[in-house]
GROMACS .gro file of C-alpha atoms in nm:
model
  223
    1MET     CA    1   2.765   0.914   0.525
    2LYS     CA    2   3.104   0.861   0.350
    3ILE     CA    3   3.141   0.577   0.109
    4GLN     CA    4   3.440   0.390   0.186
    5GLY     CA    5   3.375   0.069   0.030
    6VAL     CA    6   3.239  -0.109  -0.284
    7ILE     CA    7   3.096  -0.476  -0.283
    8SER     CA    8   3.027  -0.627  -0.600
    9ASP     CA    9   2.853  -0.923  -0.738
   10MET     CA   10   3.054  -1.103  -0.996
   11ASP     CA   11   2.822  -1.297  -1.248
   12GLY     CA   12   2.663  -1.050  -1.454
   13VAL     CA   13   2.838  -0.753  -1.320
   14ILE     CA   14   3.215  -0.831  -1.336
   15LEU     CA   15   3.171  -1.122  -1.567
   16ASP     CA   16   2.950  -1.191  -1.853
   17SER     CA   17   2.878  -1.531  -1.734
   18GLU     CA   18   2.485  -1.495  -1.629
   19LYS     CA   19   2.379  -1.591  -1.996
   20LEU     CA   20   2.591  -1.899  -1.951
   21TYR     CA   21   2.432  -2.002  -1.638
   22VAL     CA   22   2.080  -1.964  -1.808
   23ARG     CA   23   2.172  -2.152  -2.090
   24PHE     CA   24   2.325  -2.446  -1.902
   25TRP     CA   25   2.051  -2.461  -1.646
   26CYS     CA   26   1.793  -2.503  -1.927
   27GLU     CA   27   2.008  -2.763  -2.084
   28ALA     CA   28   2.073  -2.963  -1.776
   29GLY     CA   29   1.697  -2.949  -1.691
   30ARG     CA   30   1.600  -3.068  -2.030
   31PHE     CA   31   1.863  -3.347  -1.982
   32TYR     CA   32   1.665  -3.489  -1.705
   33GLY     CA   33   1.326  -3.430  -1.879
   34PHE     CA   34   1.231  -3.116  -1.723
   35PRO     CA   35   1.116  -2.821  -1.964
   36MET     CA   36   1.325  -2.564  -1.808
   37GLU     CA   37   1.319  -2.248  -1.967
   38GLU     CA   38   1.491  -1.910  -1.950
   39LYS     CA   39   1.250  -1.743  -1.700
   40HIS     CA   40   1.289  -2.038  -1.479
   41ALA     CA   41   1.665  -2.015  -1.477
   42LEU     CA   42   1.630  -1.623  -1.433
   43SER     CA   43   1.434  -1.678  -1.113
   44ILE     CA   44   1.695  -1.849  -0.949
   45ARG     CA   45   1.982  -1.639  -1.025
   46SER     CA   46   2.217  -1.563  -0.720
   47MET     CA   47   1.975  -1.766  -0.505
   48ALA     CA   48   2.088  -1.971  -0.196
   49ARG     CA   49   2.067  -2.335  -0.305
   50PRO     CA   50   1.819  -2.447  -0.071
   51LEU     CA   51   1.567  -2.178  -0.176
   52ALA     CA   52   1.651  -2.250  -0.541
   53SER     CA   53   1.573  -2.617  -0.502
   54ALA     CA   54   1.239  -2.521  -0.325
   55LYS     CA   55   1.135  -2.285  -0.601
   56LEU     CA   56   1.218  -2.536  -0.873
   57LYS     CA   57   1.036  -2.799  -0.716
   58GLY     CA   58   0.731  -2.586  -0.669
   59ILE     CA   59   0.738  -2.531  -1.053
   60PHE     CA   60   0.837  -2.894  -1.169
   61GLY     CA   61   0.711  -3.098  -0.881
   62ASN     CA   62   0.898  -3.283  -0.602
   63GLY     CA   63   1.047  -3.529  -0.855
   64PHE     CA   64   1.282  -3.239  -0.956
   65ASP     CA   65   1.619  -3.350  -0.840
   66TYR     CA   66   1.773  -3.012  -0.793
   67GLU     CA   67   2.138  -3.166  -0.714
   68ALA     CA   68   2.148  -3.364  -1.016
   69VAL     CA   69   2.028  -3.087  -1.245
   70ARG     CA   70   2.271  -2.862  -1.095
   71SER     CA   71   2.564  -3.103  -1.109
   72LYS     CA   72   2.475  -3.130  -1.479
   73ARG     CA   73   2.468  -2.777  -1.531
   74VAL     CA   74   2.827  -2.744  -1.357
   75GLU     CA   75   2.949  -3.011  -1.584
   76LEU     CA   76   2.810  -2.844  -1.892
   77MET     CA   77   2.929  -2.502  -1.799
   78ASP     CA   78   3.279  -2.618  -1.702
   79SER     CA   79   3.319  -2.786  -2.029
   80TYR     CA   80   3.207  -2.492  -2.214
   81VAL     CA   81   3.419  -2.241  -2.010
   82GLU     CA   82   3.728  -2.468  -2.060
   83LYS     CA   83   3.701  -2.433  -2.439
   84ASN     CA   84   3.585  -2.075  -2.484
   85GLY     CA   85   3.652  -1.883  -2.155
   86ILE     CA   86   3.418  -1.615  -1.998
   87GLU     CA   87   3.432  -1.261  -2.100
   88SER     CA   88   3.459  -0.985  -1.863
   89LYS     CA   89   3.190  -0.710  -1.863
   90ASP     CA   90   3.291  -0.386  -2.055
   91GLY     CA   91   3.453  -0.149  -1.816
   92ALA     CA   92   3.533  -0.401  -1.542
   93LYS     CA   93   3.902  -0.363  -1.502
   94GLU     CA   94   3.886   0.021  -1.555
   95LEU     CA   95   3.621   0.041  -1.256
   96LEU     CA   96   3.841  -0.176  -1.047
   97GLU     CA   97   4.137   0.038  -1.109
   98PHE     CA   98   3.947   0.354  -1.031
   99LEU     CA   99   3.825   0.214  -0.694
  100LYS     CA  100   4.199   0.111  -0.604
  101GLU     CA  101   4.328   0.442  -0.710
  102ASN     CA  102   4.077   0.633  -0.518
  103GLY     CA  103   4.103   0.443  -0.185
  104TYR     CA  104   3.804   0.250  -0.178
  105LYS     CA  105   3.809  -0.103  -0.029
  106VAL     CA  106   3.673  -0.352  -0.272
  107ALA     CA  107   3.482  -0.688  -0.174
  108LEU     CA  108   3.332  -0.961  -0.393
  109ALA     CA  109   3.002  -1.136  -0.287
  110THR     CA  110   2.910  -1.411  -0.496
  111ALA     CA  111   2.712  -1.727  -0.503
  112THR     CA  112   2.982  -1.885  -0.722
  113PRO     CA  113   3.226  -2.127  -0.498
  114PRO     CA  114   3.540  -1.941  -0.425
  115GLU     CA  115   3.795  -2.145  -0.605
  116ARG     CA  116   3.601  -2.125  -0.912
  117ALA     CA  117   3.541  -1.736  -0.867
  118GLU     CA  118   3.925  -1.704  -0.809
  119ARG     CA  119   3.981  -1.897  -1.130
  120TYR     CA  120   3.764  -1.700  -1.337
  121LEU     CA  121   3.866  -1.362  -1.218
  122LYS     CA  122   4.248  -1.450  -1.245
  123ALA     CA  123   4.195  -1.547  -1.624
  124HIS     CA  124   4.137  -1.158  -1.659
  125ASP     CA  125   4.398  -1.046  -1.398
  126LEU     CA  126   4.080  -0.912  -1.188
  127TYR     CA  127   4.137  -1.103  -0.873
  128LYS     CA  128   4.404  -0.877  -0.744
  129TYR     CA  129   4.169  -0.586  -0.721
  130PHE     CA  130   3.952  -0.744  -0.441
  131ASP     CA  131   4.064  -0.701  -0.069
  132VAL     CA  132   3.823  -0.985   0.036
  133THR     CA  133   3.621  -1.248  -0.141
  134VAL     CA  134   3.286  -1.385   0.024
  135SER     CA  135   3.100  -1.693  -0.128
  136ALA     CA  136   2.771  -1.822  -0.029
  137SER     CA  137   2.942  -2.114   0.136
  138MET     CA  138   3.094  -1.893   0.388
  139VAL     CA  139   2.751  -1.782   0.529
  140SER     CA  140   2.452  -1.942   0.686
  141VAL     CA  141   2.210  -1.835   0.429
  142GLY     CA  142   2.256  -1.712   0.081
  143LYS     CA  143   2.096  -1.438  -0.136
  144PRO     CA  144   1.817  -1.296  -0.090
  145ALA     CA  145   1.905  -1.301   0.275
  146PRO     CA  146   2.151  -1.012   0.384
  147ASP     CA  147   2.414  -1.237   0.519
  148ILE     CA  148   2.672  -1.228   0.228
  149TYR     CA  149   2.675  -0.846   0.224
  150LEU     CA  150   2.686  -0.825   0.602
  151LYS     CA  151   2.981  -1.067   0.606
  152ALA     CA  152   3.171  -0.866   0.317
  153ALA     CA  153   3.123  -0.536   0.502
  154GLU     CA  154   3.256  -0.700   0.821
  155MET     CA  155   3.560  -0.843   0.660
  156LEU     CA  156   3.641  -0.501   0.506
  157GLY     CA  157   3.607  -0.356   0.869
  158LEU     CA  158   3.329  -0.123   0.745
  159SER     CA  159   2.950  -0.068   0.815
  160PRO     CA  160   2.721  -0.188   0.532
  161GLN     CA  161   2.586   0.176   0.514
  162ASN     CA  162   2.943   0.299   0.409
  163CYS     CA  163   2.950   0.061   0.121
  164VAL     CA  164   2.790   0.065  -0.214
  165ALA     CA  165   2.678  -0.264  -0.350
  166LEU     CA  166   2.679  -0.348  -0.719
  167GLU     CA  167   2.413  -0.589  -0.826
  168ASP     CA  168   2.253  -0.693  -1.150
  169SER     CA  169   1.962  -0.948  -1.025
  170PRO     CA  170   1.666  -0.904  -0.801
  171ASN     CA  171   1.797  -1.168  -0.533
  172GLY     CA  172   2.122  -0.979  -0.512
  173ILE     CA  173   1.947  -0.647  -0.491
  174LYS     CA  174   1.726  -0.766  -0.209
  175SER     CA  175   2.024  -0.925  -0.015
  176ALA     CA  176   2.224  -0.586  -0.053
  177SER     CA  177   1.949  -0.371   0.033
  178SER     CA  178   1.831  -0.559   0.345
  179ALA     CA  179   2.207  -0.552   0.463
  180GLY     CA  180   2.176  -0.193   0.466
  181CYS     CA  181   2.430  -0.118   0.159
  182VAL     CA  182   2.390   0.179  -0.061
  183THR     CA  183   2.251  -0.051  -0.360
  184VAL     CA  184   2.327   0.024  -0.716
  185MET     CA  185   2.183  -0.194  -1.002
  186VAL     CA  186   2.403  -0.257  -1.308
  187PRO     CA  187   2.140  -0.432  -1.531
  188ASP     CA  188   2.231  -0.737  -1.733
  189LEU     CA  189   1.953  -0.977  -1.810
  190ASP     CA  190   1.693  -0.779  -1.609
  191LYS     CA  191   1.563  -0.422  -1.614
  192PRO     CA  192   1.483  -0.274  -1.272
  193SER     CA  193   1.121  -0.395  -1.201
  194ASN     CA  194   0.851  -0.185  -0.984
  195ASP     CA  195   0.912  -0.395  -0.691
  196ILE     CA  196   1.287  -0.354  -0.720
  197ILE     CA  197   1.332   0.033  -0.797
  198PRO     CA  198   1.245   0.106  -0.435
  199LEU     CA  199   1.565  -0.069  -0.294
  200LEU     CA  200   1.784   0.112  -0.534
  201HIS     CA  201   1.993   0.415  -0.479
  202GLY     CA  202   2.047   0.422  -0.852
  203VAL     CA  203   2.081   0.232  -1.172
  204ALA     CA  204   2.422   0.247  -1.365
  205ASP     CA  205   2.431   0.253  -1.736
  206GLY     CA  206   2.718   0.013  -1.724
  207LEU     CA  207   3.013  -0.041  -1.510
  208SER     CA  208   3.179   0.291  -1.651
  209ASP     CA  209   2.871   0.465  -1.525
  210VAL     CA  210   2.929   0.360  -1.157
  211LYS     CA  211   3.214   0.610  -1.151
  212ARG     CA  212   2.956   0.887  -1.179
  213ILE     CA  213   2.732   0.750  -0.911
  214LEU     CA  214   3.020   0.735  -0.672
  215ARG     CA  215   3.156   1.078  -0.728
  216GLU     CA  216   2.791   1.205  -0.667
  217LEU     CA  217   2.791   0.999  -0.336
  218GLU     CA  218   3.120   1.156  -0.213
  219ASP     CA  219   3.099   1.343   0.087
  220CYS     CA  220   2.707   1.324   0.074
  221ASN     CA  221   2.482   1.204   0.347
  222ILE     CA  222   2.264   0.904   0.240
  223GLN     CA  223   1.914   0.901   0.387
   0.00000   0.00000   0.00000
């Protein structure tokens, strides 16, 4: 089955932002008296808000005010980004240029609100490479449910089976795989775990290595 589209997550794949989310989730949690650690923040990466809220309440108890902590995280991160910006991942622009030059349709599938995603990507002149942008706010259920990848493929006018999905987090990989995409992990803060490996077509050694995987997939049948 020919690959005609690429659907990419943003945080941790295109932008080097996951480390900031982890940092400021922890700081926001501690601000409200919850001993939030890196492992807790990692467990909710790319996760739909209702699921993330339930998960953190399961860890810290029903007194955990998810919306208050999240709002504080947004406040802290926005302040940091305004002063320091967010770096793009190595090879991001080169990969996106390669995709457009080779006729791939390109979509963004992100948990980040659309106006913020647009602002972050435009700061690196990357927004122009995406044919469509789908955020969690545009679907009924966010990651790890398949909805966001199904929506992105639909907006590209393609079957999910004709799309490669680029993801860095377990929740995102589960979302892309369950949608039927050819799922490729681009590791950031996680290495592929034993429960994730069966969901993957491959693991890229950075964004520059995605080109190799796409070339291998050209005109091949994906079983």
